[in-house]
PDB file of C-alpha atoms in Angstrom:
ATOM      1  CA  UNK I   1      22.544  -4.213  -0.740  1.00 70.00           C
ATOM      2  CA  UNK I   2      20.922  -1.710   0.953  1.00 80.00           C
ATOM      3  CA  UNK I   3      21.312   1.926  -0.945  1.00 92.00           C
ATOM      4  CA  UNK I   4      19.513   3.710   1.522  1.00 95.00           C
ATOM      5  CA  UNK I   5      19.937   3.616   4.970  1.00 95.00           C
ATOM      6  CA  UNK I   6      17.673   4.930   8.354  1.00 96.00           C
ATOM      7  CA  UNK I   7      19.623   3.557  10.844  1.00 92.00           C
ATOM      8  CA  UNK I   8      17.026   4.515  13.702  1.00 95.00           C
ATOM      9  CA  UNK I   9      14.347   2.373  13.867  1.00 94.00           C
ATOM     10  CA  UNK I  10      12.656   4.756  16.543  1.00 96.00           C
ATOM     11  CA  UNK I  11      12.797   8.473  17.742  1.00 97.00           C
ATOM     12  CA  UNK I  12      11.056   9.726  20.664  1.00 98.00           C
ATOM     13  CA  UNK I  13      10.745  13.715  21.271  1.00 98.00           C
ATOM     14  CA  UNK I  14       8.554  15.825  23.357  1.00 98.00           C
ATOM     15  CA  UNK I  15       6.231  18.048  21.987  1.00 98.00           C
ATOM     16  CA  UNK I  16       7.660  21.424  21.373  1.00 97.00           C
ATOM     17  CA  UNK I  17      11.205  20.270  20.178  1.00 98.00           C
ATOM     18  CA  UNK I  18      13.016  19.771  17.452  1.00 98.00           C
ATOM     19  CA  UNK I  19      12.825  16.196  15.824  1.00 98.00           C
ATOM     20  CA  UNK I  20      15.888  15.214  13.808  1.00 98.00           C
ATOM     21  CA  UNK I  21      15.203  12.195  11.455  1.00 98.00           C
ATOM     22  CA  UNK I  22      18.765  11.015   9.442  1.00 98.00           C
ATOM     23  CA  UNK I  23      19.324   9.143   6.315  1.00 98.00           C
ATOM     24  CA  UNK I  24      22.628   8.007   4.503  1.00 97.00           C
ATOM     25  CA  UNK I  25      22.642   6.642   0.971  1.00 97.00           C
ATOM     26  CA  UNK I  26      25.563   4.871  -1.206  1.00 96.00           C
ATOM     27  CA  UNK I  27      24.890   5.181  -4.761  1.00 92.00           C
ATOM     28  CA  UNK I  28      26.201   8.450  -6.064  1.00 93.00           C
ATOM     29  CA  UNK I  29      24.172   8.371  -8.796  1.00 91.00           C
ATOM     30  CA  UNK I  30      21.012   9.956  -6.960  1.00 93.00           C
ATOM     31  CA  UNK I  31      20.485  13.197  -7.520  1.00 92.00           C
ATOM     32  CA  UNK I  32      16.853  13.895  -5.982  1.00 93.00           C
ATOM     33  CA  UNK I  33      15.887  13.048  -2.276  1.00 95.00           C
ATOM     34  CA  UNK I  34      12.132  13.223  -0.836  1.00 96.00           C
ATOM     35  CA  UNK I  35      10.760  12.654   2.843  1.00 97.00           C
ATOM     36  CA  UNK I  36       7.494  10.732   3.479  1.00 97.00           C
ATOM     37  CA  UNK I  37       5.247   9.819   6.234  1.00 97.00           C
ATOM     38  CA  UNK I  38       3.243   7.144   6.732  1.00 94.00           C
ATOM     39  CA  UNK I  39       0.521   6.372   9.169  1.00 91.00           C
ATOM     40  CA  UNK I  40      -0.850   2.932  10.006  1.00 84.00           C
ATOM     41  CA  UNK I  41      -3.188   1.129   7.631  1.00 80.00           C
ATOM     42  CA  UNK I  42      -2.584   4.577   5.003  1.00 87.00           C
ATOM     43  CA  UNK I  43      -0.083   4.846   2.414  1.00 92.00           C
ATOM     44  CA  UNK I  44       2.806   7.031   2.543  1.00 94.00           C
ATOM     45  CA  UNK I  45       2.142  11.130   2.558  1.00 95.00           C
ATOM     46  CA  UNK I  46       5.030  12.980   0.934  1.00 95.00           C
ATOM     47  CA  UNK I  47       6.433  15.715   2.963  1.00 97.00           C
ATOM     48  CA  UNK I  48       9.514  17.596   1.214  1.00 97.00           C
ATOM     49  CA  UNK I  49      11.797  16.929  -1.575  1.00 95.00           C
ATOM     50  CA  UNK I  50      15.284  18.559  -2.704  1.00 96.00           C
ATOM     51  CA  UNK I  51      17.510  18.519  -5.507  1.00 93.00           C
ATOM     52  CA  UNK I  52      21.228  18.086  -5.556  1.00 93.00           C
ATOM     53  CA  UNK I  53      21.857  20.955  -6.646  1.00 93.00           C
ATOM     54  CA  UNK I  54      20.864  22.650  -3.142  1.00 94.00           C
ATOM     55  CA  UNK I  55      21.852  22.091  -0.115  1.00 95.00           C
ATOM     56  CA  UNK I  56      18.666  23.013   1.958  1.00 97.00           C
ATOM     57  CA  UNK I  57      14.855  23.409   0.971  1.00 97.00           C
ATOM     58  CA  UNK I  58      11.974  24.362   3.849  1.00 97.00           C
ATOM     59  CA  UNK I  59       8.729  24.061   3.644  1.00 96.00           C
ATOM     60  CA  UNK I  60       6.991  25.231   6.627  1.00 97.00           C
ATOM     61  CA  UNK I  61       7.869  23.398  10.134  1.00 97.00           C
ATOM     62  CA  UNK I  62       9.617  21.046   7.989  1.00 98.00           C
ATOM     63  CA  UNK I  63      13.233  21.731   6.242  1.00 98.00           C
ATOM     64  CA  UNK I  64      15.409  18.774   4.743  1.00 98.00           C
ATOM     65  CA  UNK I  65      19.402  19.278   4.744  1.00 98.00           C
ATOM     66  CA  UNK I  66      21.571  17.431   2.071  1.00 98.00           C
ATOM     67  CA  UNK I  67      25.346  16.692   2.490  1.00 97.00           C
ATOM     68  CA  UNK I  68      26.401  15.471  -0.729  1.00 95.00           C
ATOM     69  CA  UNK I  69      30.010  14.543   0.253  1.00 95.00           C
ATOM     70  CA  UNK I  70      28.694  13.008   3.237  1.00 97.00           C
ATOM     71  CA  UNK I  71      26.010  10.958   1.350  1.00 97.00           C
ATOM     72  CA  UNK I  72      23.461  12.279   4.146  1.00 97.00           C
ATOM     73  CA  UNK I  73      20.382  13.656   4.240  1.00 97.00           C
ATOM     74  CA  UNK I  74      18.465  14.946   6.966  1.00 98.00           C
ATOM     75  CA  UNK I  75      15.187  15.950   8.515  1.00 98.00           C
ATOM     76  CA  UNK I  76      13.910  18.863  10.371  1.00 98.00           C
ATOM     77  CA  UNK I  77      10.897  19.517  11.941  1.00 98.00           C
ATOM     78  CA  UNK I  78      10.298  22.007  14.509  1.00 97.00           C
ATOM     79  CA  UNK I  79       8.203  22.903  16.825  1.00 98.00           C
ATOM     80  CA  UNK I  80       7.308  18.880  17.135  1.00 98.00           C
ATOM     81  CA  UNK I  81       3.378  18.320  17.226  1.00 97.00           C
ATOM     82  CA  UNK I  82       1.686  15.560  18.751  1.00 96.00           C
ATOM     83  CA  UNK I  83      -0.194  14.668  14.790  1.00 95.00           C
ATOM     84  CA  UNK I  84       3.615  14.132  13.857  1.00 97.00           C
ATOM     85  CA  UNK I  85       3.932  11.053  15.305  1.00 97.00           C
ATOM     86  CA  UNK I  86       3.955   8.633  12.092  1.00 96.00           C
ATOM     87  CA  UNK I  87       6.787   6.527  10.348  1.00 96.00           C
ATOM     88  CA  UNK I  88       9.083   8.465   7.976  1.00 97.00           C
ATOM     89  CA  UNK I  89      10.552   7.220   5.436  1.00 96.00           C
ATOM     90  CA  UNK I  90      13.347   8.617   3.311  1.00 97.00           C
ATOM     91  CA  UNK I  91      13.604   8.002  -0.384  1.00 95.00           C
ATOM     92  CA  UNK I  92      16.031   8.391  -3.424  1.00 94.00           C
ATOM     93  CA  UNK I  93      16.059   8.385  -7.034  1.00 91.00           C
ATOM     94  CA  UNK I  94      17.330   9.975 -10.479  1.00 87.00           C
ATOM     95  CA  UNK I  95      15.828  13.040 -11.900  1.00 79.00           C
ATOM     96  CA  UNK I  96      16.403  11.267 -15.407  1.00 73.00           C
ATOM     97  CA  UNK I  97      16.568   8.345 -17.279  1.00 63.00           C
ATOM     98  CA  UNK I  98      15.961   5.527 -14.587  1.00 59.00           C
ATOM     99  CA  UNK I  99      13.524   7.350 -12.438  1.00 67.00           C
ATOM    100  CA  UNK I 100      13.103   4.957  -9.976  1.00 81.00           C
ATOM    101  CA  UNK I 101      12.717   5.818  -6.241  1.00 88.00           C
ATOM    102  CA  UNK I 102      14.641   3.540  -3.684  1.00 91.00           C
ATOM    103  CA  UNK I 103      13.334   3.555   0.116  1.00 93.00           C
ATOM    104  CA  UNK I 104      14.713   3.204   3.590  1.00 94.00           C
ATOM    105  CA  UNK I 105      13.252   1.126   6.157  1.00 93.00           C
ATOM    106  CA  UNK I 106      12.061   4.194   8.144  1.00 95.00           C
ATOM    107  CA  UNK I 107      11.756   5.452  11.531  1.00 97.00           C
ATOM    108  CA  UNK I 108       9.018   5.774  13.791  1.00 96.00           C
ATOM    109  CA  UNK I 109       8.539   9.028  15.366  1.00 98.00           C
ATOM    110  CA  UNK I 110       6.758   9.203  18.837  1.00 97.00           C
ATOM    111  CA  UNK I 111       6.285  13.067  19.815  1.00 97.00           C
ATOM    112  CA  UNK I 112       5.364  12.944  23.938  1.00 96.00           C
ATOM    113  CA  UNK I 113       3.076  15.410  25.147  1.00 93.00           C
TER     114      UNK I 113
ATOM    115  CA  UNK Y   1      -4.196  16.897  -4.007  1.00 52.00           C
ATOM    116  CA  UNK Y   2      -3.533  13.097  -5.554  1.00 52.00           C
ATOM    117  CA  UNK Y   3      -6.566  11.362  -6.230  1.00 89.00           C
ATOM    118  CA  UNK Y   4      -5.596   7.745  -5.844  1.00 95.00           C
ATOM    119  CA  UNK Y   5      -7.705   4.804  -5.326  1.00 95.00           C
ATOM    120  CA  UNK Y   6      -7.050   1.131  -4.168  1.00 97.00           C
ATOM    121  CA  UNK Y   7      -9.188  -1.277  -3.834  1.00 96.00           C
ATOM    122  CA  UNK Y   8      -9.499  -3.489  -1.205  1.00 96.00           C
ATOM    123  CA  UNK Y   9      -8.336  -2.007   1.692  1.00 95.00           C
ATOM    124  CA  UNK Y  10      -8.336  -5.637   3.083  1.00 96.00           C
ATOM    125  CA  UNK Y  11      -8.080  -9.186   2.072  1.00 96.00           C
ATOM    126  CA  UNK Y  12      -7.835 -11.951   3.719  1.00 97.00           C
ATOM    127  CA  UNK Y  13      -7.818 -14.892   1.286  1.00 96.00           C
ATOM    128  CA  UNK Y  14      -6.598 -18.624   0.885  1.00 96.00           C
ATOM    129  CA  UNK Y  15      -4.034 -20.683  -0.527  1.00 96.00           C
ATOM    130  CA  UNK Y  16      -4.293 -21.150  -3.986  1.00 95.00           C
ATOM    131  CA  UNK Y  17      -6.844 -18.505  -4.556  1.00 95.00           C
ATOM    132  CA  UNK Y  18      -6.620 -16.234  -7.958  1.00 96.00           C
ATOM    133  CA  UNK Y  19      -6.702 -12.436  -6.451  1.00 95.00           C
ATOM    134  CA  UNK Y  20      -6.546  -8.702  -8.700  1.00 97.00           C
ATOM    135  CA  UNK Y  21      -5.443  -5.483  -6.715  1.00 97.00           C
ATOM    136  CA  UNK Y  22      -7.411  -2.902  -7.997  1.00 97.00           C
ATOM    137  CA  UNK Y  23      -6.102   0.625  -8.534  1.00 98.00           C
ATOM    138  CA  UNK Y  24      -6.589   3.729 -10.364  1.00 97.00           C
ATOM    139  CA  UNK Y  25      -5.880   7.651 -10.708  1.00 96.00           C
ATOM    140  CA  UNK Y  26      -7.718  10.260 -11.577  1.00 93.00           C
ATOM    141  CA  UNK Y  27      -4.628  12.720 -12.328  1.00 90.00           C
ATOM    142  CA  UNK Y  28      -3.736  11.438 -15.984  1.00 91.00           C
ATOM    143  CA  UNK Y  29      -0.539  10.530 -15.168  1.00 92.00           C
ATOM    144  CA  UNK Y  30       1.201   8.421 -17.583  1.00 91.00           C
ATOM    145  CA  UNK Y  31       3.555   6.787 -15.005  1.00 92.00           C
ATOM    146  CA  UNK Y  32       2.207   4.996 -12.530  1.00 95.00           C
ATOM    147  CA  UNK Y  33       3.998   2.453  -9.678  1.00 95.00           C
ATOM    148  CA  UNK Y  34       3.479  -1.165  -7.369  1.00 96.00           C
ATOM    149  CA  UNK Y  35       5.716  -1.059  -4.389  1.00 95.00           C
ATOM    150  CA  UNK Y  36       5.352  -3.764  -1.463  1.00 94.00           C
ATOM    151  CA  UNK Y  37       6.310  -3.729   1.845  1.00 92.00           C
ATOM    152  CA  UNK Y  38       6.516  -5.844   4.949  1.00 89.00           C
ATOM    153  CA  UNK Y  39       6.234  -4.513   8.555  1.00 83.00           C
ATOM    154  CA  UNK Y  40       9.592  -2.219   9.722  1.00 82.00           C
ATOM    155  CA  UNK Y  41      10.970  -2.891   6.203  1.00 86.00           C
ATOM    156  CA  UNK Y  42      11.450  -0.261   3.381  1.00 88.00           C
ATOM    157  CA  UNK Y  43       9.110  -0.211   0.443  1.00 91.00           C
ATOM    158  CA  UNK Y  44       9.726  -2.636  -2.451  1.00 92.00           C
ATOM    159  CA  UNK Y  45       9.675  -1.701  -6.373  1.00 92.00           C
ATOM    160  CA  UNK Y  46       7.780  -5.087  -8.213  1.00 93.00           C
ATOM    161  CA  UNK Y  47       6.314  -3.457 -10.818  1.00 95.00           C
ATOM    162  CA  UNK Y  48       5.997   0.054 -12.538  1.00 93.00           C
ATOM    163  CA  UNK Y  49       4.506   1.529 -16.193  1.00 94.00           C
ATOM    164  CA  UNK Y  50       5.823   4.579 -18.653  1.00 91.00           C
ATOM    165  CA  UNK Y  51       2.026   4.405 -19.988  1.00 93.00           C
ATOM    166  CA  UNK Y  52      -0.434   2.324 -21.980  1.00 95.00           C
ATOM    167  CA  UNK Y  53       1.078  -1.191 -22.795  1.00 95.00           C
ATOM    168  CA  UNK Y  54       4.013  -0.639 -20.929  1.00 93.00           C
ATOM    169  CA  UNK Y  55       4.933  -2.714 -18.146  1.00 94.00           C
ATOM    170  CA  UNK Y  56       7.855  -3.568 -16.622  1.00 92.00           C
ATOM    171  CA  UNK Y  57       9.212  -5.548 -13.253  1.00 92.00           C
ATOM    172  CA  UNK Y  58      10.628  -3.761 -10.629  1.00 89.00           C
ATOM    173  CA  UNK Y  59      13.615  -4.426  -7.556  1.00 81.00           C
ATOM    174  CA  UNK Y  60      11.701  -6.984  -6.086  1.00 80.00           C
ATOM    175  CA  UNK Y  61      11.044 -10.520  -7.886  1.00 76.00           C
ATOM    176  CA  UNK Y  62       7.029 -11.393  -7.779  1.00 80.00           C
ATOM    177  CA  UNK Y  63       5.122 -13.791  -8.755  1.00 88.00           C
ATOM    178  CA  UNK Y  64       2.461 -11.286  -9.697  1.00 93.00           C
ATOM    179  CA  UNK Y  65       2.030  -9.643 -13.018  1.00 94.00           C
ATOM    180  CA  UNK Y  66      -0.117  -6.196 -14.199  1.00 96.00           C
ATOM    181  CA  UNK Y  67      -1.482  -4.720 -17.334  1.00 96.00           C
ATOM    182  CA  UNK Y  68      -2.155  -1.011 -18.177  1.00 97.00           C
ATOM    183  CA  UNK Y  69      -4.746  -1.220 -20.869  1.00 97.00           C
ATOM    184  CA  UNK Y  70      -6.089   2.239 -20.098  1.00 96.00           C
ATOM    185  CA  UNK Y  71      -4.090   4.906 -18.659  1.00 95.00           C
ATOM    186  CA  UNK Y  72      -6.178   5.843 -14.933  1.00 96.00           C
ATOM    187  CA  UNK Y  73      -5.898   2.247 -14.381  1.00 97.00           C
ATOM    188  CA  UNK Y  74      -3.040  -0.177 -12.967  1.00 98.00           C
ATOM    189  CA  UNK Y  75      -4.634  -3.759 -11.563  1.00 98.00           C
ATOM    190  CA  UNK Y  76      -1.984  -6.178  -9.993  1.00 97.00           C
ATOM    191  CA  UNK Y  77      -2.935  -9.950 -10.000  1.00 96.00           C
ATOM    192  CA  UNK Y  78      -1.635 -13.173  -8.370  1.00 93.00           C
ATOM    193  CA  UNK Y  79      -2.960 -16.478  -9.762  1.00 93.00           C
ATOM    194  CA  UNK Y  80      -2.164 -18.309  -7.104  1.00 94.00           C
ATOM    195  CA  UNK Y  81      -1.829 -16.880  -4.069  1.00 94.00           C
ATOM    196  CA  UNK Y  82       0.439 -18.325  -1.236  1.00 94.00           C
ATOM    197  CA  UNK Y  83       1.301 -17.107   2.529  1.00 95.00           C
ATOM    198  CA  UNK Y  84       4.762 -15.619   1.238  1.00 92.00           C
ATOM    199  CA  UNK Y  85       2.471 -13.311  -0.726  1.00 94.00           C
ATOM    200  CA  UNK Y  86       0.874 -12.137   2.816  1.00 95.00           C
ATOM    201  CA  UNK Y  87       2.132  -8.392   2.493  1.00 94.00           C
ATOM    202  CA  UNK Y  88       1.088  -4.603   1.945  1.00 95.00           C
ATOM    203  CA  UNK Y  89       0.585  -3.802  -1.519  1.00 96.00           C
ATOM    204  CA  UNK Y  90       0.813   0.025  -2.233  1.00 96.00           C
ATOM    205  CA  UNK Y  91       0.110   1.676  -5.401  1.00 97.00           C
ATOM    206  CA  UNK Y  92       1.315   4.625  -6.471  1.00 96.00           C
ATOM    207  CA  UNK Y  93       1.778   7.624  -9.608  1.00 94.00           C
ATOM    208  CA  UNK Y  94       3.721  10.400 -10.045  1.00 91.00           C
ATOM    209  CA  UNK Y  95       3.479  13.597 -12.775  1.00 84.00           C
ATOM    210  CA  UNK Y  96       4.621  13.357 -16.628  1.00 77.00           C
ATOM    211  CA  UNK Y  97       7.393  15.734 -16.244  1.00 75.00           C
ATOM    212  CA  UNK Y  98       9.871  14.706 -13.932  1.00 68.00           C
ATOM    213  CA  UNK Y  99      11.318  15.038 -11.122  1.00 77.00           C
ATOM    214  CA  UNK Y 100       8.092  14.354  -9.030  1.00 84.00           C
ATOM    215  CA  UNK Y 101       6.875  13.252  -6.278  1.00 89.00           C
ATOM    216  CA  UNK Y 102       5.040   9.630  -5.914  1.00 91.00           C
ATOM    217  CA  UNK Y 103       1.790   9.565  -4.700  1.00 93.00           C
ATOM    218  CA  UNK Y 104       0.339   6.774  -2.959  1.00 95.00           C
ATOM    219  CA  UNK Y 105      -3.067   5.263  -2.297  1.00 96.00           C
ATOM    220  CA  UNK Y 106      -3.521   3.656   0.939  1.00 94.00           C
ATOM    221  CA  UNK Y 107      -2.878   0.575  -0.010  1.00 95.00           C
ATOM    222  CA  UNK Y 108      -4.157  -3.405   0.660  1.00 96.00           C
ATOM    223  CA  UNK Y 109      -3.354  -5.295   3.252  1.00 95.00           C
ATOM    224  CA  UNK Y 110      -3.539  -9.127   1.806  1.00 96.00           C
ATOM    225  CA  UNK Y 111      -3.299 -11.576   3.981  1.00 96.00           C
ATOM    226  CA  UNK Y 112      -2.702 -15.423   2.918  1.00 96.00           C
ATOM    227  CA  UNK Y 113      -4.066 -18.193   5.225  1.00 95.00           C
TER     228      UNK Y 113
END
């Protein structure tokens, strides 16, 4: 049972654009979402995090969008750059208690030049 | 900046073969993480540790066990290792106070022949 889903393997954008990456999860329980990406042969880099209790947090070229009722979570990052291209992965866990973090599968992101 | 070491990078080994997976942090961190993962797949939880003498199993059976005798260090060792155990073994650590962010080291590629 997967709890949290990337349901695009891959992602292709030119350089310049705006790269959307997506991410659903099931268990209601999370209440803390992060963004990391990975290159080949180096372990995963984390980007941006955010809280439940918001519903947006930026950081740079990079800003992360949460829709609680929709059990979605999203990725922005704009203007694309060539050095983006990498796997992201999504991730999700409790603040307390169990502190766990659950993964998706990720998605590769190719930025064309 | 995480300071987060694994050692090695690569290993190629054979059947039957007793292996350790070094790692270790420089941060102090009392919590400290093993996640595998497999090519296009997410990232597995098989074991993580509150602090010294604490160990627990993660998400993920293994056949692999780890110790935490000292707190910067978090070794991960198969007595017997097997192709199924052909993977990439990342380690990772995250602050005291939660919520936090993992970091990761890059990881070791084992490979099983």
């Amino acid at each position: 049972d997967q709890q949290v889903k990337q349901n695009s393997p891959s992602l292709s954008v030119q350089e310049g654009r705006i790269s959307i990456l997506n991410c659903d999860y099931t268990n209601s329980m999370f209440d803390y979402f992060l963004w990391y990406k990975k290159y080949p042969a180096e372990g995963p880099t984390f980007l941006i995090s955010i809280s439940s209790i918001k519903d947006k947090n930026e950081d740079g070229r990079f800003t992360v969008f949460l829709n609680k009722s929709a059990k979605h979570l999203s990725l922005h990052i704009v203007p694309s750059q060539p050095g983006d291209s990498a796997v992201y992965f999504c991730a999700a866990g409790q603040s307390f208690g169990n502190e766990k973090l659950t993964f998706g599968t990720g998605t590769r992101l190719t930025i064309i030049p | 900046e995480a300071d987060i070491y694994q050692t090695p990078r690569y290993l190629v080994i054979g059947t039957g073969k007793k292996i350790t997976l070094e790692c270790s942090q420089t941060m102090g961190h009392d919590k400290m993480y093993w996640y595998q993962q497999d090519p296009g797949m997410e990232l597995h939880l098989i074991h993580y540790s509150y602090g010294v003498n604490s160990t627990e199993k993660g998400d993920l059976s293994s056949e692999s066990t780890v110790s935490r005798i000292r707190t910067e260090h978090f070794p991960l060792t198969l007595e017997s290792a097997r192709p199924s155990h052909t993977s990439q073994y990342l380690c990772a650590s995250r602050a005291n106070r939660g919520p936090s962010p993992l970091h990761f080291g890059n990881g070791t590629r084992l490979t099983v022949t």
